[in-house]
Short mmCIF file of C-alpha atoms (C1' of nucleotides) in Angstrom, two decimals:
data_model
loop_
_atom_site.label_atom_id
_atom_site.label_comp_id
_atom_site.label_asym_id
_atom_site.label_seq_id
_atom_site.Cartn_x
_atom_site.Cartn_y
_atom_site.Cartn_z
CA MET M 8 -1.94 -28.53 14.22
CA PRO M 9 -3.09 -31.44 12.04
CA ASN M 10 -2.83 -34.15 14.65
CA MET M 11 -4.25 -32.07 17.43
CA ASN M 12 -7.91 -31.25 17.51
CA GLU M 13 -9.20 -27.95 18.87
CA LYS M 14 -9.86 -29.39 22.29
CA THR M 15 -6.45 -30.99 22.64
CA ASN M 16 -4.80 -27.84 21.45
CA ALA M 17 -6.73 -25.77 23.98
CA ASN M 18 -5.67 -28.18 26.68
CA TYR M 19 -1.98 -27.77 25.87
CA LYS M 20 -2.47 -24.03 25.81
CA ALA M 21 -4.13 -24.08 29.24
CA ARG M 22 -1.37 -26.26 30.67
CA ALA M 23 1.27 -23.96 29.23
CA GLU M 24 -0.44 -21.00 30.90
CA ILE M 25 -0.10 -22.62 34.31
CA ILE M 26 3.54 -23.49 33.75
CA LYS M 27 4.20 -20.01 32.42
CA ALA M 28 2.95 -18.60 35.71
CA LEU M 29 5.82 -20.44 37.41
CA ALA M 30 8.40 -19.38 34.85
CA HIS M 31 9.72 -16.18 36.37
CA PRO M 32 12.50 -15.69 38.94
CA SER M 33 10.46 -13.41 41.21
CA ARG M 34 7.48 -15.71 41.14
CA LEU M 35 9.62 -18.73 42.01
CA PHE M 36 11.11 -16.72 44.83
CA ILE M 37 7.64 -15.74 46.06
CA ILE M 38 6.58 -19.38 45.97
CA ASP M 39 9.58 -20.29 48.14
CA GLN M 40 8.73 -17.50 50.54
CA ILE M 41 5.16 -18.68 51.09
CA THR M 42 5.95 -22.39 51.14
CA ASN M 43 5.97 -22.47 54.92
CA GLY M 44 3.12 -20.07 55.49
CA GLU M 45 1.20 -17.12 54.20
CA ARG M 46 2.63 -13.63 53.68
CA ASN M 47 1.03 -10.33 52.83
CA VAL M 48 1.85 -8.20 49.80
CA GLN M 49 3.88 -5.71 51.80
CA ASP M 50 6.26 -8.32 53.19
CA LEU M 51 6.62 -10.05 49.83
CA THR M 52 7.35 -6.70 48.19
CA CYS M 53 10.14 -6.11 50.68
CA LEU M 54 11.52 -9.60 50.15
CA VAL M 55 11.43 -9.43 46.36
CA GLY M 56 12.73 -5.88 46.25
CA ALA M 57 10.65 -4.57 43.36
CA ASP M 58 7.89 -2.01 43.12
CA ILE M 59 4.75 -3.05 44.98
CA SER M 60 2.70 -2.82 41.81
CA THR M 61 5.09 -5.23 40.13
CA VAL M 62 4.82 -7.72 42.98
CA SER M 63 1.06 -7.35 43.03
CA LYS M 64 0.94 -8.26 39.37
CA HIS M 65 3.17 -11.29 39.91
CA LEU M 66 0.83 -12.42 42.67
CA ALA M 67 -2.17 -11.91 40.41
CA ILE M 68 -0.55 -14.13 37.80
CA LEU M 69 0.04 -16.88 40.37
CA LYS M 70 -3.50 -16.55 41.71
CA ASN M 71 -5.06 -16.55 38.27
CA ALA M 72 -3.14 -19.70 37.41
CA GLY M 73 -4.62 -21.40 40.48
CA ILE M 74 -1.23 -21.82 42.14
CA VAL M 75 -1.77 -19.63 45.19
CA LYS M 76 -4.80 -18.61 47.19
CA ILE M 77 -5.56 -15.48 49.17
CA ASP M 78 -7.01 -14.60 52.53
CA LYS M 79 -8.14 -11.01 52.96
CA ARG M 80 -7.94 -9.76 56.51
CA GLY M 81 -8.71 -6.10 56.87
CA ALA M 82 -6.90 -4.10 54.27
CA GLN M 83 -4.24 -6.75 53.95
CA VAL M 84 -4.15 -9.69 51.56
CA PHE M 85 -2.29 -12.81 52.59
CA TYR M 86 -1.03 -15.17 49.94
CA SER M 87 -0.31 -18.86 50.43
CA ILE M 88 0.30 -21.98 48.33
CA LYS M 89 -2.81 -23.65 47.01
CA VAL M 90 -1.27 -26.59 45.15
CA PRO M 91 1.42 -28.41 47.12
CA CYS M 92 2.04 -30.94 44.36
CA LEU M 93 3.67 -28.24 42.25
CA LEU M 94 6.31 -27.82 44.94
CA LYS M 95 7.47 -31.41 44.47
CA PHE M 96 8.41 -30.45 40.98
CA LEU M 97 10.89 -27.77 42.00
CA PRO M 98 13.57 -30.19 43.28
CA CYS M 99 13.50 -31.80 39.85
CA VAL M 100 14.10 -28.43 38.21
CA GLU M 101 17.01 -27.99 40.58
CA ALA M 102 18.35 -31.41 39.57
CA VAL M 103 18.15 -30.49 35.88
CA LEU M 104 19.96 -27.28 36.65
CA LYS M 105 22.78 -29.03 38.49
CA ASN M 106 23.12 -31.57 35.72
CA ASN M 107 23.35 -28.79 33.14
CA VAL M 108 26.08 -27.11 35.12
CA LYS M 109 27.94 -30.39 35.45
CA GLU M 110 27.73 -31.14 31.74
CA ARG M 111 28.81 -27.68 30.74
CA LYS M 112 31.79 -27.89 33.04
CA ALA M 113 32.70 -31.24 31.50
CA CYS M 114 32.88 -29.58 28.09
CA LEU M 115 35.66 -27.31 29.30
CA LYS M 116 37.96 -30.07 30.48
CA MET O 10 16.45 -7.81 45.36
CA PRO O 11 17.56 -6.86 48.87
CA ASN O 12 17.07 -10.24 50.49
CA MET O 13 18.54 -12.14 47.63
CA ASN O 14 22.24 -12.15 46.98
CA GLU O 15 23.64 -12.34 43.46
CA LYS O 16 24.05 -16.07 43.62
CA THR O 17 20.55 -16.76 44.84
CA ASN O 18 19.13 -14.43 42.25
CA ALA O 19 21.07 -16.19 39.52
CA ASN O 20 19.75 -19.50 40.77
CA TYR O 21 16.13 -18.39 40.52
CA LYS O 22 16.82 -17.05 37.06
CA ALA O 23 18.34 -20.35 35.99
CA ARG O 24 15.43 -22.30 37.41
CA ALA O 25 12.96 -20.00 35.67
CA GLU O 26 14.76 -20.63 32.38
CA ILE O 27 14.21 -24.36 32.68
CA ILE O 28 10.56 -23.94 33.54
CA LYS O 29 10.15 -21.42 30.73
CA ALA O 30 11.33 -24.09 28.32
CA LEU O 31 8.30 -26.16 29.32
CA ALA O 32 5.89 -23.25 29.10
CA HIS O 33 4.69 -23.47 25.53
CA PRO O 34 1.83 -25.55 24.07
CA SER O 35 3.91 -26.99 21.22
CA ARG O 36 6.77 -27.90 23.51
CA LEU O 37 4.43 -29.66 25.95
CA PHE O 38 2.94 -31.51 23.01
CA ILE O 39 6.40 -32.49 21.81
CA ILE O 40 7.25 -33.78 25.28
CA ASP O 41 4.15 -35.94 25.26
CA GLN O 42 5.05 -37.26 21.83
CA ILE O 43 8.51 -38.37 22.88
CA THR O 44 7.53 -39.68 26.30
CA ASN O 45 7.33 -43.25 25.03
CA GLY O 46 10.27 -43.08 22.71
CA GLU O 47 12.42 -40.96 20.48
CA ARG O 48 11.21 -39.20 17.35
CA ASN O 49 13.03 -37.33 14.62
CA VAL O 50 12.46 -33.70 13.67
CA GLN O 51 10.50 -34.59 10.56
CA ASP O 52 7.91 -36.66 12.40
CA LEU O 53 7.59 -34.11 15.19
CA THR O 54 7.12 -31.36 12.61
CA CYS O 55 4.27 -33.32 11.06
CA LEU O 56 2.70 -33.95 14.46
CA VAL O 57 2.96 -30.37 15.64
CA GLY O 58 1.88 -28.96 12.31
CA ALA O 59 4.14 -25.90 12.21
CA ASP O 60 7.06 -24.94 9.99
CA ILE O 61 10.05 -27.25 10.42
CA SER O 62 12.23 -24.31 11.39
CA THR O 63 9.78 -23.44 14.16
CA VAL O 64 9.80 -26.99 15.49
CA SER O 65 13.57 -27.14 15.27
CA LYS O 66 13.79 -24.03 17.42
CA HIS O 67 11.37 -25.45 19.97
CA LEU O 68 13.52 -28.57 20.14
CA ALA O 69 16.64 -26.45 20.58
CA ILE O 70 15.01 -24.69 23.52
CA LEU O 71 14.16 -28.02 25.18
CA LYS O 72 17.65 -29.35 24.51
CA ASN O 73 19.33 -26.24 25.79
CA ALA O 74 17.30 -26.42 28.97
CA GLY O 75 18.53 -29.96 29.56
CA ILE O 76 15.07 -31.49 29.22
CA VAL O 77 15.62 -33.58 26.11
CA LYS O 78 18.61 -35.29 24.55
CA ILE O 79 19.47 -36.08 20.97
CA ASP O 80 20.82 -38.98 19.02
CA LYS O 81 22.14 -38.22 15.55
CA ARG O 82 21.87 -41.09 13.12
CA GLY O 83 22.84 -40.20 9.63
CA ALA O 84 21.23 -36.97 8.60
CA GLN O 85 18.44 -37.42 11.08
CA VAL O 86 18.28 -36.20 14.67
CA PHE O 87 16.22 -38.16 17.16
CA TYR O 88 14.94 -36.42 20.25
CA SER O 89 13.98 -38.13 23.49
CA ILE O 90 13.28 -37.23 27.12
CA LYS O 91 16.34 -36.76 29.26
CA VAL O 92 14.73 -35.96 32.62
CA PRO O 93 11.86 -38.30 33.50
CA CYS O 94 11.20 -36.55 36.83
CA LEU O 95 9.81 -33.54 34.99
CA LEU O 96 7.10 -35.76 33.54
CA LYS O 97 5.75 -36.50 37.00
CA PHE O 98 5.01 -32.84 37.29
CA LEU O 99 2.64 -32.71 34.35
CA PRO O 100 -0.20 -34.60 36.05
CA CYS O 101 -0.11 -31.97 38.78
CA VAL O 102 -0.44 -29.22 36.18
CA GLU O 103 -3.42 -31.13 34.81
CA ALA O 104 -4.91 -31.29 38.31
CA VAL O 105 -4.51 -27.53 38.76
CA LEU O 106 -6.17 -27.03 35.41
CA LYS O 107 -9.15 -29.21 36.30
CA ASN O 108 -9.51 -27.48 39.62
CA ASN O 109 -9.50 -24.08 37.91
CA VAL O 110 -12.21 -25.22 35.52
CA LYS O 111 -14.27 -26.55 38.42
CA GLU O 112 -13.94 -23.34 40.43
CA ARG O 113 -14.79 -21.15 37.49
CA LYS O 114 -17.87 -23.21 36.76
CA ALA O 115 -18.91 -22.88 40.39
CA CYS O 116 -18.84 -19.11 40.02
CA LEU O 117 -21.52 -19.30 37.37
CA LYS O 118 -24.04 -21.27 39.43
"C1'" DT X 26 31.88 -34.26 -7.19
"C1'" DG X 27 26.94 -33.17 -7.55
"C1'" DG X 28 22.46 -34.06 -5.95
"C1'" DT X 29 19.04 -35.20 -2.40
"C1'" DT X 30 17.23 -35.23 2.14
"C1'" DA X 31 17.34 -33.65 7.06
"C1'" DT X 32 18.11 -30.11 10.19
"C1'" DT X 33 19.68 -25.69 11.87
"C1'" DT X 34 20.45 -20.76 11.62
"C1'" DG X 35 19.72 -15.74 10.22
"C1'" DG X 36 16.56 -12.25 9.59
"C1'" DT X 37 12.39 -9.94 10.45
"C1'" DA X 38 7.57 -8.81 11.67
"C1'" DT X 39 4.37 -9.45 15.24
"C1'" DA X 40 2.80 -10.73 19.79
"C1'" DT X 41 3.45 -11.20 24.63
"C1'" DA X 42 5.71 -10.13 29.08
"C1'" DT X 43 7.82 -7.06 32.36
"C1'" DG X 44 8.53 -3.08 35.34
"C1'" DC X 45 7.71 1.36 36.93
"C1'" DC X 46 4.87 5.47 37.85
"C1'" DA X 47 0.56 7.44 38.75
"C1'" DA X 48 -4.08 6.89 39.77
"C1'" DA X 49 -7.92 4.13 41.52
"C1'" DT X 50 -9.99 1.16 44.93
"C1'" DA X 51 -10.71 -0.96 49.51
"C1'" DT X 52 -10.52 -1.26 54.48
"C1'" DG X 53 -10.43 0.40 59.00
"C1'" DA X 54 -9.84 4.23 62.35
"C1'" DA X 55 -10.45 9.05 64.03
"C1'" DT R 5 -16.94 11.77 56.43
"C1'" DT R 6 -12.06 12.29 56.21
"C1'" DC R 7 -7.61 10.31 56.72
"C1'" DA R 8 -4.09 6.78 56.52
"C1'" DT R 9 -2.69 2.33 55.06
"C1'" DA R 10 -2.81 -1.75 51.85
"C1'" DT R 11 -3.46 -3.40 47.42
"C1'" DT R 12 -4.82 -3.34 42.63
"C1'" DT R 13 -5.26 -1.36 38.05
"C1'" DG R 14 -4.22 1.62 33.86
"C1'" DG R 15 -0.84 3.24 30.87
"C1'" DC R 16 3.34 3.12 28.62
"C1'" DA R 17 8.23 2.10 27.38
"C1'" DT R 18 11.26 -1.65 26.89
"C1'" DA R 19 12.52 -6.47 26.56
"C1'" DT R 20 11.67 -11.12 25.26
"C1'" DA R 21 9.29 -14.79 22.58
"C1'" DT R 22 7.25 -16.66 18.50
"C1'" DA R 23 6.55 -17.90 13.66
"C1'" DC R 24 7.58 -17.87 9.10
"C1'" DC R 25 10.64 -17.58 4.95
"C1'" DA R 26 15.04 -18.01 2.96
"C1'" DA R 27 19.59 -19.47 3.22
"C1'" DA R 28 23.22 -22.29 5.34
"C1'" DT R 29 24.99 -26.59 7.03
"C1'" DA R 30 25.33 -31.74 7.51
"C1'" DA R 31 25.06 -36.49 5.94
"C1'" DC R 32 24.56 -39.75 2.62
"C1'" DC R 33 24.30 -41.69 -2.08
"C1'" DA R 34 24.90 -41.99 -7.17
#
DNA sequence: TGGTTATTTGGTATATATGCCAAATATGAA
DNA sequence: TTCATATTTGGCATATATACCAAATAACCA
């Protein structure tokens, strides 16, 4: 990109990676589930309703992005939110969503 | 997902779609470029440094997600931010990023 | 109308993401 | 050590995303 040097470009890429970690229904659901406290992989697997390996990979993506943190206790791994400021952003996403719905309804009148 | 009814599931999917629209380096760059005012497709294409058809598709993704709005004037289309609250979220992403860098450096000491 | 500029859309090749199964690893208890 | 439980990782098939080129559409002007 002509007006973006290597460093700037890398920065946008890194930011996109973090946002990408949030951009999946199951991962958003997981984030909601651990908002008020930690949960282990087993419980999250049950809540999400997918294969445990799938959930484990979703959790790895969130952890790798620096969004959640873990606490190993025995054989269990408990996941919790690491970055509360990201949570403030979710209501805004919800607001965009509602506005989209409203606008699309308006088109049909 | 057992603990998620159809409606809830659809809601997470819809939210993920909006976030996904933000999750690309070029689209984040575009958002920065139009934060302080509208820009047309031509200028954005030059700034991003990709094919104009590629940029047009990125813009369509942002528009479809309800993140940006357009103003057609003559043959030109000007894009601007529609949802300022999403911008507040970007500094938090930046903070996560810096924290990740810090932690990964610490591992090497 | 015909030409010029601005933008979008169709098509396609390539890259990335997702989900499941099976296998590997880790932890604690018998 | 051997077993049982909890979690992660490897592999693979399928789905989605991305980028470019070429062609189509839109708006304006001569």
